[in-house]
mmCIF file of C-alpha atoms and ligand atoms in Angstrom:
data_model
loop_
_atom_site.group_PDB
_atom_site.id
_atom_site.type_symbol
_atom_site.label_atom_id
_atom_site.label_comp_id
_atom_site.label_asym_id
_atom_site.label_seq_id
_atom_site.Cartn_x
_atom_site.Cartn_y
_atom_site.Cartn_z
ATOM 1 C CA MET A 11 -46.501 10.244 -0.124
ATOM 2 C CA PHE A 12 -43.825 12.552 -1.201
ATOM 3 C CA TYR A 13 -45.008 15.048 1.451
ATOM 4 C CA SER A 14 -41.591 16.380 2.177
ATOM 5 C CA GLU A 15 -40.821 17.131 -1.522
ATOM 6 C CA ILE A 16 -44.202 18.666 -2.098
ATOM 7 C CA THR A 17 -43.996 20.760 1.040
ATOM 8 C CA LYS A 18 -40.443 22.033 0.033
ATOM 9 C CA ILE A 19 -41.780 22.911 -3.373
ATOM 10 C CA ILE A 20 -44.732 24.957 -2.002
ATOM 11 C CA GLU A 21 -42.247 26.747 0.449
ATOM 12 C CA ALA A 22 -39.891 27.573 -2.197
ATOM 13 C CA GLY A 23 -42.724 28.851 -4.506
ATOM 14 C CA LEU A 24 -43.954 31.170 -1.669
ATOM 15 C CA ASP A 25 -40.399 32.339 -1.152
ATOM 16 C CA ARG A 26 -39.965 32.822 -4.940
ATOM 17 C CA ASP A 27 -36.852 30.709 -4.806
ATOM 18 C CA LYS A 28 -36.722 29.271 -8.255
ATOM 19 C CA ASP A 29 -33.544 27.081 -7.616
ATOM 20 C CA LYS A 30 -35.196 25.385 -4.714
ATOM 21 C CA VAL A 31 -38.550 24.809 -6.742
ATOM 22 C CA LYS A 32 -36.445 23.290 -9.561
ATOM 23 C CA ASN A 33 -34.273 21.045 -7.397
ATOM 24 C CA TYR A 34 -37.089 19.568 -5.412
ATOM 25 C CA SER A 35 -39.243 19.082 -8.567
ATOM 26 C CA ILE A 36 -36.425 17.118 -10.071
ATOM 27 C CA LEU A 37 -36.245 15.025 -6.943
ATOM 28 C CA LEU A 38 -39.950 14.552 -6.923
ATOM 29 C CA ALA A 39 -39.816 13.353 -10.588
ATOM 30 C CA LYS A 40 -37.117 11.013 -9.731
ATOM 31 C CA LYS A 41 -38.943 9.562 -6.819
ATOM 32 C CA LEU A 42 -42.139 9.264 -8.801
ATOM 33 C CA MET A 43 -40.265 7.296 -11.529
ATOM 34 C CA GLU A 44 -38.664 4.981 -9.027
ATOM 35 C CA ASN A 45 -42.185 4.443 -7.497
ATOM 36 C CA GLY A 46 -43.497 3.287 -10.957
ATOM 37 C CA ASP A 47 -45.406 6.499 -11.820
ATOM 38 C CA GLU A 48 -43.518 7.237 -14.999
ATOM 39 C CA LYS A 49 -46.394 9.486 -16.351
ATOM 40 C CA ALA A 50 -46.441 11.988 -13.489
ATOM 41 C CA SER A 51 -42.665 11.913 -13.516
ATOM 42 C CA LYS A 52 -42.498 12.768 -17.229
ATOM 43 C CA ARG A 53 -45.080 15.519 -16.869
ATOM 44 C CA ILE A 54 -42.912 17.262 -14.193
ATOM 45 C CA GLU A 55 -39.764 16.918 -16.448
ATOM 46 C CA THR A 56 -41.672 18.400 -19.388
ATOM 47 C CA VAL A 57 -42.685 21.424 -17.240
ATOM 48 C CA LEU A 58 -39.185 21.856 -16.103
ATOM 49 C CA SER A 59 -37.785 21.730 -19.635
ATOM 50 C CA ARG A 60 -40.439 23.928 -21.055
ATOM 51 C CA LYS A 61 -39.652 26.585 -18.473
ATOM 52 C CA ASN A 62 -36.098 26.123 -19.573
ATOM 53 C CA TYR A 63 -34.905 25.332 -16.106
ATOM 54 C CA GLY A 64 -32.635 22.502 -17.235
ATOM 55 C CA SER A 65 -32.583 19.178 -15.552
ATOM 56 C CA ALA A 66 -29.256 18.932 -13.896
ATOM 57 C CA ILE A 67 -29.462 19.199 -10.154
ATOM 58 C CA THR A 68 -25.891 20.582 -10.091
ATOM 59 C CA ASP A 69 -26.958 23.834 -11.869
ATOM 60 C CA ALA A 70 -28.164 25.280 -8.629
ATOM 61 C CA LEU A 71 -25.085 24.247 -6.652
ATOM 62 C CA ILE A 72 -22.863 26.704 -8.673
ATOM 63 C CA ALA A 73 -22.826 29.365 -6.140
ATOM 64 C CA PRO A 74 -21.763 27.814 -2.758
ATOM 65 C CA PRO A 75 -21.534 30.153 0.189
ATOM 66 C CA VAL A 76 -18.299 31.976 0.903
ATOM 67 C CA ASP A 77 -16.956 33.743 4.000
ATOM 68 C CA GLN A 78 -17.597 37.510 3.483
ATOM 69 C CA GLU A 79 -14.336 38.519 4.852
ATOM 70 C CA SER A 80 -11.891 36.136 3.335
ATOM 71 C CA ARG A 81 -14.027 35.260 0.225
ATOM 72 C CA LEU A 82 -13.198 31.698 0.730
ATOM 73 C CA GLY A 83 -15.599 28.932 0.163
ATOM 74 C CA ILE A 84 -16.972 27.445 3.385
ATOM 75 C CA VAL A 85 -18.335 24.276 2.093
ATOM 76 C CA ASP A 86 -16.920 21.472 -0.199
ATOM 77 C CA ILE A 87 -19.343 19.908 -2.528
ATOM 78 C CA ASP A 88 -19.061 16.261 -3.876
ATOM 79 C CA TYR A 89 -21.824 15.919 -6.510
ATOM 80 C CA SER A 90 -21.536 12.165 -6.699
ATOM 81 C CA PRO A 91 -19.958 10.792 -3.561
ATOM 82 C CA ILE A 92 -18.548 7.250 -3.909
ATOM 83 C CA ALA A 93 -19.402 4.611 -1.518
ATOM 84 C CA PRO A 94 -16.070 3.646 0.153
ATOM 85 C CA ASP A 95 -15.350 0.172 1.035
ATOM 86 C CA ILE A 96 -15.758 0.233 4.708
ATOM 87 C CA ILE A 97 -15.545 -2.389 7.393
ATOM 88 C CA LEU A 98 -17.831 -1.921 10.398
ATOM 89 C CA SER A 99 -18.795 -3.754 13.483
ATOM 90 C CA ASP A 100 -22.272 -5.437 13.460
ATOM 91 C CA HIS A 101 -23.394 -2.902 16.053
ATOM 92 C CA VAL A 102 -22.437 0.032 13.913
ATOM 93 C CA LYS A 103 -23.946 -1.631 10.729
ATOM 94 C CA LYS A 104 -27.197 -2.210 12.607
ATOM 95 C CA ARG A 105 -27.349 1.431 13.795
ATOM 96 C CA LEU A 106 -26.684 2.745 10.383
ATOM 97 C CA ASP A 107 -29.212 0.466 8.739
ATOM 98 C CA ASP A 108 -31.804 1.596 11.208
ATOM 99 C CA PHE A 109 -31.101 5.273 10.409
ATOM 100 C CA GLU A 110 -31.318 4.581 6.712
ATOM 101 C CA ASN A 111 -34.514 2.676 6.830
ATOM 102 C CA THR A 112 -36.181 5.272 9.031
ATOM 103 C CA VAL A 113 -35.194 8.040 6.540
ATOM 104 C CA LYS A 114 -36.820 5.879 3.766
ATOM 105 C CA ILE A 115 -40.136 5.647 5.599
ATOM 106 C CA LYS A 116 -39.998 9.338 6.868
ATOM 107 C CA ASP A 117 -42.991 10.358 4.814
ATOM 108 C CA LYS A 118 -45.065 7.626 6.408
ATOM 109 C CA LEU A 119 -43.921 8.658 9.986
ATOM 110 C CA ASP A 120 -44.852 12.276 9.206
ATOM 111 C CA GLU A 121 -48.419 11.077 8.130
ATOM 112 C CA LEU A 122 -48.724 9.267 11.332
ATOM 113 C CA GLY A 123 -47.773 12.372 13.298
ATOM 114 C CA MET A 124 -44.417 10.864 14.276
ATOM 115 C CA PRO A 125 -41.954 13.353 12.811
ATOM 116 C CA PHE A 126 -38.431 12.041 12.477
ATOM 117 C CA ASN A 127 -35.567 14.536 12.586
ATOM 118 C CA MET A 128 -33.046 13.303 10.044
ATOM 119 C CA SER A 129 -29.903 14.012 12.039
ATOM 120 C CA LEU A 130 -27.068 11.610 12.767
ATOM 121 C CA LEU A 131 -24.088 12.283 15.120
ATOM 122 C CA LEU A 132 -21.025 10.067 14.580
ATOM 123 C CA TYR A 133 -18.399 10.090 17.278
ATOM 124 C CA GLY A 134 -15.093 8.389 17.947
ATOM 125 C CA PRO A 135 -11.406 8.260 17.467
ATOM 126 C CA PRO A 136 -9.737 9.651 14.327
ATOM 127 C CA GLY A 137 -9.428 7.254 11.324
ATOM 128 C CA CYS A 138 -12.277 4.945 12.130
ATOM 129 C CA GLY A 139 -14.722 5.933 9.302
ATOM 130 C CA LYS A 140 -16.800 8.823 10.253
ATOM 131 C CA THR A 141 -16.109 10.869 7.100
ATOM 132 C CA SER A 142 -16.418 7.551 5.079
ATOM 133 C CA ILE A 143 -19.745 6.913 6.542
ATOM 134 C CA ALA A 144 -21.012 10.286 5.539
ATOM 135 C CA ASN A 145 -20.023 9.526 1.999
ATOM 136 C CA TYR A 146 -21.536 6.142 2.183
ATOM 137 C CA ILE A 147 -24.829 7.632 3.209
ATOM 138 C CA ALA A 148 -24.918 10.277 0.598
ATOM 139 C CA ASN A 149 -24.089 7.688 -2.046
ATOM 140 C CA LYS A 150 -26.816 5.436 -0.750
ATOM 141 C CA PHE A 151 -29.386 8.242 -1.070
ATOM 142 C CA GLU A 152 -27.951 9.411 -4.339
ATOM 143 C CA LEU A 153 -27.508 12.972 -2.976
ATOM 144 C CA PRO A 154 -24.569 15.363 -3.253
ATOM 145 C CA LEU A 155 -22.534 15.564 -0.132
ATOM 146 C CA VAL A 156 -22.024 19.230 1.122
ATOM 147 C CA THR A 157 -19.290 19.252 3.769
ATOM 148 C CA ALA A 158 -18.556 22.144 6.100
ATOM 149 C CA ARG A 159 -15.611 21.927 8.364
ATOM 150 C CA LEU A 160 -16.639 23.883 11.438
ATOM 151 C CA ASP A 161 -13.009 24.288 12.658
ATOM 152 C CA THR A 162 -12.190 26.502 9.676
ATOM 153 C CA LEU A 163 -15.410 28.554 10.243
ATOM 154 C CA ILE A 164 -14.946 29.168 13.967
ATOM 155 C CA SER A 165 -11.501 30.702 13.557
ATOM 156 C CA SER A 166 -12.937 33.862 12.199
ATOM 157 C CA LEU A 167 -14.957 36.400 14.356
ATOM 158 C CA LEU A 168 -17.787 34.699 16.111
ATOM 159 C CA GLY A 169 -20.237 37.292 14.664
ATOM 160 C CA ASN A 170 -19.042 36.028 11.295
ATOM 161 C CA THR A 171 -19.295 32.456 12.378
ATOM 162 C CA ALA A 172 -23.031 32.674 13.008
ATOM 163 C CA LYS A 173 -23.444 34.254 9.633
ATOM 164 C CA ASN A 174 -21.501 31.534 7.944
ATOM 165 C CA LEU A 175 -23.422 28.851 9.671
ATOM 166 C CA ARG A 176 -26.706 30.482 8.535
ATOM 167 C CA ARG A 177 -25.362 30.709 4.924
ATOM 168 C CA ILE A 178 -24.413 27.018 5.007
ATOM 169 C CA PHE A 179 -27.870 26.017 6.153
ATOM 170 C CA GLU A 180 -29.605 28.251 3.560
ATOM 171 C CA PHE A 181 -27.378 26.713 0.814
ATOM 172 C CA ALA A 182 -28.098 23.208 1.859
ATOM 173 C CA GLU A 183 -31.828 24.048 2.019
ATOM 174 C CA LYS A 184 -31.943 24.947 -1.523
ATOM 175 C CA GLN A 185 -31.323 21.546 -2.895
ATOM 176 C CA PRO A 186 -31.587 17.931 -1.961
ATOM 177 C CA CYS A 187 -28.290 16.912 -0.373
ATOM 178 C CA VAL A 188 -26.678 15.538 2.693
ATOM 179 C CA LEU A 189 -25.164 18.207 4.858
ATOM 180 C CA PHE A 190 -22.052 17.044 6.665
ATOM 181 C CA LEU A 191 -20.783 19.138 9.569
ATOM 182 C CA ASP A 192 -17.284 17.832 10.279
ATOM 183 C CA GLU A 193 -15.132 18.645 13.329
ATOM 184 C CA PHE A 194 -18.433 19.424 14.898
ATOM 185 C CA ASP A 195 -16.853 19.988 18.403
ATOM 186 C CA ALA A 196 -15.116 23.113 17.080
ATOM 187 C CA ILE A 197 -18.143 25.058 18.216
ATOM 188 C CA ALA A 198 -17.683 23.910 21.764
ATOM 189 C CA LYS A 199 -13.894 24.253 21.611
ATOM 190 C CA ALA A 200 -14.215 28.057 21.007
ATOM 191 C CA ARG A 201 -15.165 28.378 24.593
ATOM 192 C CA ASP A 202 -11.996 29.983 25.544
ATOM 193 C CA ASP A 203 -11.012 33.478 26.690
ATOM 194 C CA ARG A 204 -10.479 34.735 23.179
ATOM 195 C CA HIS A 205 -14.347 34.651 22.801
ATOM 196 C CA GLU A 206 -16.993 36.287 24.918
ATOM 197 C CA LEU A 207 -19.254 33.481 26.415
ATOM 198 C CA GLY A 208 -22.427 35.318 25.639
ATOM 199 C CA GLU A 209 -21.539 35.623 22.095
ATOM 200 C CA LEU A 210 -20.576 31.995 21.754
ATOM 201 C CA LYS A 211 -23.949 30.991 23.384
ATOM 202 C CA ARG A 212 -25.611 32.965 20.639
ATOM 203 C CA VAL A 213 -23.637 30.956 17.954
ATOM 204 C CA VAL A 214 -24.636 27.629 19.518
ATOM 205 C CA ASN A 215 -28.237 28.586 19.867
ATOM 206 C CA SER A 216 -28.303 29.844 16.208
ATOM 207 C CA LEU A 217 -26.664 26.373 15.169
ATOM 208 C CA LEU A 218 -29.376 24.407 17.095
ATOM 209 C CA GLN A 219 -32.180 26.596 15.528
ATOM 210 C CA ASN A 220 -30.889 26.108 12.107
ATOM 211 C CA MET A 221 -30.487 22.364 12.792
ATOM 212 C CA ASP A 222 -33.906 22.053 14.002
ATOM 213 C CA ALA A 223 -35.411 23.728 10.932
ATOM 214 C CA TYR A 224 -33.227 21.868 8.503
ATOM 215 C CA CYS A 225 -33.482 18.335 9.887
ATOM 216 C CA SER A 226 -37.271 18.005 9.485
ATOM 217 C CA ASN A 227 -36.661 17.705 5.748
ATOM 218 C CA GLY A 228 -32.902 17.308 5.100
ATOM 219 C CA ILE A 229 -30.366 14.814 6.205
ATOM 220 C CA LEU A 230 -27.654 16.150 8.522
ATOM 221 C CA ILE A 231 -24.663 14.327 9.571
ATOM 222 C CA ALA A 232 -22.185 15.675 12.169
ATOM 223 C CA ALA A 233 -18.854 14.111 13.346
ATOM 224 C CA THR A 234 -16.511 14.548 16.140
ATOM 225 C CA ASN A 235 -13.520 13.165 17.759
ATOM 226 C CA HIS A 236 -14.174 15.016 21.122
ATOM 227 C CA GLN A 237 -17.561 14.003 22.106
ATOM 228 C CA GLU A 238 -16.847 15.114 25.694
ATOM 229 C CA LEU A 239 -16.832 18.755 24.520
ATOM 230 C CA LEU A 240 -20.454 18.604 23.405
ATOM 231 C CA ASP A 241 -23.041 19.757 25.754
ATOM 232 C CA ASP A 242 -26.479 18.051 26.548
ATOM 233 C CA ALA A 243 -28.443 20.603 24.428
ATOM 234 C CA ILE A 244 -26.486 19.423 21.351
ATOM 235 C CA TRP A 245 -26.619 15.696 22.173
ATOM 236 C CA ARG A 246 -30.356 15.983 22.612
ATOM 237 C CA ARG A 247 -30.833 17.417 19.189
ATOM 238 C CA PHE A 248 -29.662 14.437 17.355
ATOM 239 C CA GLN A 249 -32.117 11.680 16.655
ATOM 240 C CA THR A 250 -29.518 9.078 16.108
ATOM 241 C CA VAL A 251 -26.076 8.995 17.663
ATOM 242 C CA ILE A 252 -23.592 6.323 16.858
ATOM 243 C CA ASP A 253 -20.156 5.524 18.510
ATOM 244 C CA ILE A 254 -17.729 4.580 15.906
ATOM 245 C CA PRO A 255 -14.910 2.760 17.816
ATOM 246 C CA LYS A 256 -11.533 1.341 16.801
ATOM 247 C CA PRO A 257 -11.676 -2.162 15.240
ATOM 248 C CA SER A 258 -12.002 -5.161 17.275
ATOM 249 C CA CYS A 259 -10.547 -8.569 16.369
ATOM 250 C CA ASN A 260 -13.070 -9.414 13.788
ATOM 251 C CA GLU A 261 -12.802 -6.102 11.937
ATOM 252 C CA ILE A 262 -8.980 -6.223 12.185
ATOM 253 C CA ASP A 263 -9.135 -9.729 10.579
ATOM 254 C CA GLU A 264 -11.392 -8.302 7.839
ATOM 255 C CA MET A 265 -9.070 -5.371 7.300
ATOM 256 C CA ILE A 266 -6.021 -7.540 7.032
ATOM 257 C CA ARG A 267 -7.678 -9.871 4.446
ATOM 258 C CA ALA A 268 -9.152 -6.808 2.484
ATOM 259 C CA THR A 269 -5.961 -4.725 2.301
ATOM 260 C CA ALA A 270 -3.448 -7.624 2.104
ATOM 261 C CA SER A 271 -5.430 -9.195 -0.785
ATOM 262 C CA PRO A 272 -2.499 -8.882 -3.305
ATOM 263 C CA LEU A 273 -0.471 -11.236 -0.984
ATOM 264 C CA ASP A 274 -0.547 -14.724 -0.373
ATOM 265 C CA LEU A 275 -1.246 -15.170 3.308
ATOM 266 C CA ASN A 276 -0.708 -19.015 3.318
ATOM 267 C CA GLY A 277 2.838 -18.264 4.457
ATOM 268 C CA ILE A 278 1.524 -17.301 7.973
ATOM 269 C CA ARG A 279 0.989 -20.072 10.428
ATOM 270 C CA LYS A 280 -2.489 -19.880 12.051
ATOM 271 C CA LYS A 281 -1.304 -19.322 15.540
ATOM 272 C CA TYR A 282 0.917 -16.405 14.428
ATOM 273 C CA TYR A 283 -1.910 -14.910 12.432
ATOM 274 C CA TYR A 284 -3.884 -14.568 15.745
ATOM 275 C CA THR A 285 -0.711 -12.816 17.142
ATOM 276 C CA ILE A 286 -0.750 -10.356 14.326
ATOM 277 C CA VAL A 287 -4.337 -9.545 15.002
ATOM 278 C CA ASP A 288 -3.645 -9.264 18.720
ATOM 279 C CA GLN A 289 -0.803 -6.853 18.007
ATOM 280 C CA LEU A 290 -2.902 -4.709 15.825
ATOM 281 C CA GLU A 291 -5.481 -4.098 18.602
ATOM 282 C CA GLY A 292 -5.684 -0.361 19.515
ATOM 283 C CA PHE A 293 -4.821 0.818 16.134
ATOM 284 C CA SER A 294 -7.299 2.811 14.018
ATOM 285 C CA TYR A 295 -8.620 1.418 10.695
ATOM 286 C CA SER A 296 -6.653 4.084 8.917
ATOM 287 C CA GLU A 297 -3.411 3.084 10.761
ATOM 288 C CA ILE A 298 -4.019 -0.697 10.118
ATOM 289 C CA GLN A 299 -4.576 0.192 6.451
ATOM 290 C CA ASN A 300 -1.357 2.316 6.158
ATOM 291 C CA LEU A 301 0.623 -0.414 7.924
ATOM 292 C CA ILE A 302 -0.623 -3.283 5.764
ATOM 293 C CA GLN A 303 -0.160 -1.271 2.619
ATOM 294 C CA ASN A 304 3.416 -0.968 3.741
ATOM 295 C CA VAL A 305 3.790 -4.762 4.072
ATOM 296 C CA VAL A 306 2.335 -5.138 0.476
ATOM 297 C CA LYS A 307 4.730 -2.503 -0.816
ATOM 298 C CA HIS A 308 7.771 -4.157 0.742
ATOM 299 C CA LYS A 309 6.801 -7.607 -0.563
ATOM 300 C CA ILE A 310 6.507 -6.192 -4.022
ATOM 301 C CA ILE A 311 9.939 -4.538 -3.792
ATOM 302 C CA GLU A 312 11.161 -7.859 -2.521
ATOM 303 C CA ASP A 313 9.438 -9.586 -5.461
ATOM 304 C CA ASN A 314 8.054 -12.281 -3.154
ATOM 305 C CA MET A 315 4.264 -12.085 -2.684
ATOM 306 C CA ILE A 316 4.244 -14.885 0.071
ATOM 307 C CA ALA A 317 3.815 -13.019 3.265
ATOM 308 C CA THR A 318 4.944 -14.416 6.655
ATOM 309 C CA GLU A 319 4.115 -13.482 10.203
ATOM 310 C CA CYS A 320 7.564 -11.689 10.485
ATOM 311 C CA ASP A 321 6.693 -9.405 7.562
ATOM 312 C CA PHE A 322 3.588 -8.135 9.468
ATOM 313 C CA LEU A 323 5.181 -8.050 12.940
ATOM 314 C CA HIS A 324 8.148 -6.102 11.577
ATOM 315 C CA GLU A 325 5.763 -3.371 10.148
ATOM 316 C CA ILE A 326 3.936 -3.304 13.390
ATOM 317 C CA ILE A 327 6.896 -2.564 15.525
ATOM 318 C CA SER A 328 8.494 -0.337 12.934
ATOM 319 C CA PHE A 329 5.188 1.764 13.122
ATOM 320 C CA LYS A 330 5.285 1.795 16.892
ATOM 321 C CA TYR A 331 8.747 3.197 16.815
ATOM 322 C CA HIS A 332 8.068 5.537 13.891
ATOM 323 C CA GLY A 333 10.689 3.901 11.735
ATOM 324 C CA ASN A 334 13.480 4.396 14.421
ATOM 325 C CA LEU A 335 13.910 0.688 14.840
ATOM 326 C CA THR A 336 17.118 -1.111 15.678
ATOM 327 C CA ASP A 337 17.857 -4.701 14.979
ATOM 328 C CA SER A 338 17.986 -5.378 18.625
ATOM 329 C CA LEU A 339 14.439 -4.073 19.322
ATOM 330 C CA LEU A 340 13.072 -5.995 16.429
ATOM 331 C CA ILE A 341 14.576 -9.237 17.610
ATOM 332 C CA LYS A 342 13.420 -8.758 21.068
ATOM 333 C CA TYR A 343 9.794 -7.836 19.888
ATOM 334 C CA LEU A 344 9.728 -11.021 17.546
ATOM 335 C CA LEU A 345 10.908 -13.214 20.462
ATOM 336 C CA GLU A 346 8.214 -11.690 22.772
ATOM 337 C CA CYS A 347 5.651 -12.559 20.025
ATOM 338 C CA GLY A 348 6.762 -16.200 20.354
ATOM 339 C CA ILE A 349 8.604 -16.407 16.993
ATOM 340 C CA PRO A 350 11.157 -19.283 17.051
ATOM 341 C CA GLN A 351 14.826 -18.209 17.139
ATOM 342 C CA LYS A 352 15.480 -19.980 13.936
ATOM 343 C CA THR A 353 12.614 -18.383 12.041
ATOM 344 C CA ILE A 354 13.890 -14.928 13.175
ATOM 345 C CA ALA A 355 17.449 -15.776 12.095
ATOM 346 C CA ASP A 356 16.330 -16.878 8.741
ATOM 347 C CA ASN A 357 13.987 -13.776 8.213
ATOM 348 C CA LEU A 358 16.707 -11.360 9.172
ATOM 349 C CA GLN A 359 19.468 -13.307 7.475
ATOM 350 C CA ILE A 360 21.533 -13.457 10.661
ATOM 351 C CA SER A 361 22.820 -16.358 12.731
ATOM 352 C CA VAL A 362 20.788 -18.008 15.577
ATOM 353 C CA ARG A 363 23.669 -17.011 17.865
ATOM 354 C CA GLN A 364 23.055 -13.411 17.132
ATOM 355 C CA VAL A 365 19.398 -13.921 17.982
ATOM 356 C CA ARG A 366 20.325 -15.646 21.280
ATOM 357 C CA ASN A 367 22.647 -12.778 22.216
ATOM 358 C CA GLU A 368 19.628 -10.552 22.396
ATOM 359 C CA ILE A 369 18.054 -12.828 24.904
ATOM 360 C CA SER A 370 21.232 -12.730 27.306
ATOM 361 C CA ASP A 371 21.456 -8.907 26.979
HETATM 362 N N1 ATP B 16 -14.210 1.427 8.955
HETATM 363 C C1 ATP B 16 -13.322 1.530 8.122
HETATM 364 N N2 ATP B 16 -13.105 0.549 7.185
HETATM 365 C C2 ATP B 16 -12.128 0.570 6.220
HETATM 366 N N3 ATP B 16 -11.275 1.613 6.074
HETATM 367 C C3 ATP B 16 -11.415 2.630 7.001
HETATM 368 C C4 ATP B 16 -12.426 2.654 7.937
HETATM 369 N N4 ATP B 16 -12.289 3.735 8.619
HETATM 370 C C5 ATP B 16 -11.359 4.357 8.140
HETATM 371 N N5 ATP B 16 -10.816 3.775 7.072
HETATM 372 C C6 ATP B 16 -9.661 4.300 6.240
HETATM 373 O O1 ATP B 16 -9.044 5.373 6.830
HETATM 374 C C7 ATP B 16 -9.345 6.489 5.974
HETATM 375 C C8 ATP B 16 -9.747 7.720 6.852
HETATM 376 O O2 ATP B 16 -10.990 7.415 7.361
HETATM 377 P P1 ATP B 16 -12.134 8.437 7.747
HETATM 378 O O3 ATP B 16 -11.716 9.780 7.180
HETATM 379 O O4 ATP B 16 -13.388 8.048 7.336
HETATM 380 O O5 ATP B 16 -11.938 8.534 9.291
HETATM 381 P P2 ATP B 16 -12.609 9.674 10.349
HETATM 382 O O6 ATP B 16 -13.131 8.775 11.479
HETATM 383 O O7 ATP B 16 -13.432 10.615 9.698
HETATM 384 O O8 ATP B 16 -11.159 10.371 10.915
HETATM 385 P P3 ATP B 16 -11.038 11.830 11.381
HETATM 386 O O9 ATP B 16 -11.773 11.810 12.832
HETATM 387 O O10 ATP B 16 -9.637 12.061 11.494
HETATM 388 O O11 ATP B 16 -11.724 12.814 10.526
HETATM 389 C C9 ATP B 16 -10.368 6.073 5.047
HETATM 390 O O12 ATP B 16 -10.325 6.853 3.809
HETATM 391 C C10 ATP B 16 -10.213 4.579 4.847
HETATM 392 O O13 ATP B 16 -9.110 4.489 3.907
HETATM 393 MG MG1 MG B 17 -13.238 12.640 9.267
#
């Protein structure tokens, strides 16, 4: 038990790395306490306080790595990430649970000679929850989230990029944390004529080596919108790979109910509720959230919290036309969605004849 923490403490001791000794000792004390061994946990805390090392994990996180040229920070650190309210398909939930549960039994797997590399690759379209999931996992394991955006690193000279990557891993190694490599495809994208191919290969190789060394004890999450750019060597490195797709009907329904909770949805007839869900297919979670927040906002302005199908459909078509929507387009769209002429007329406060005119046009 606690093999990974003890190994880390021994390693750090041999390297004379005080911060790392301290941080992993704090983690070990915490785990012992959770495991019911209060006495051993307290003993470690006493040693730490006697040596005046303090007890806040954050102490060691004070000096995050910076780019040597620009002197700008190359990671963002969230010491206590919040678990966002995310809605996920059953398939994604299952895969995430599996990853979490495997991390929890990692020590046991090590004992059995079945090393588990704690790496997770999330891929899929923008706005569907990759960054949110990284926060969720860090929160679940009560660890700080150290985020490095590779696209901002790669813009500098490649020689510098390799150094920056090494610094990030060295930093993450020093304390228990979740290392999150966002925009992970940036490495692959750099394969253009600005950069020499051999040099880029060295960057990729150094990334892979750093990953291998890091993931045996630390949790690494990488995210990309451009999975097609990643080569096989990179894919193979990840123990768990999860596709995070756009929401399907069930998740859209959940998103509507969660985001529109300030509204009374009883004004929507059942058959049109399905039309709304249908019309939202193909949007990302983030777009659906924005769109529904707009409905809520407009209903508050209108001072009428009873929402109708027209309120939602109006917002959807307006979103599709980036706000450049004419009355004529709106009426045609509502008719296409099967909304009765009279309802449209009432909603837009126009006559039924005006609605009919749009059909004959
Ligand atoms: N699955 C989800 N459930 C609920 N809300 C979501 C979900 N996915 C995204 N959102 C909303 O959209 C916002 C942006 O999502 P997030 O940053 O996690 O997406 P992403 O996949 O990382 O996008 P990108 O590829 O652009 O980085 C979130 O803060 C949240 O409000
Ligand atoms: Mg993101």
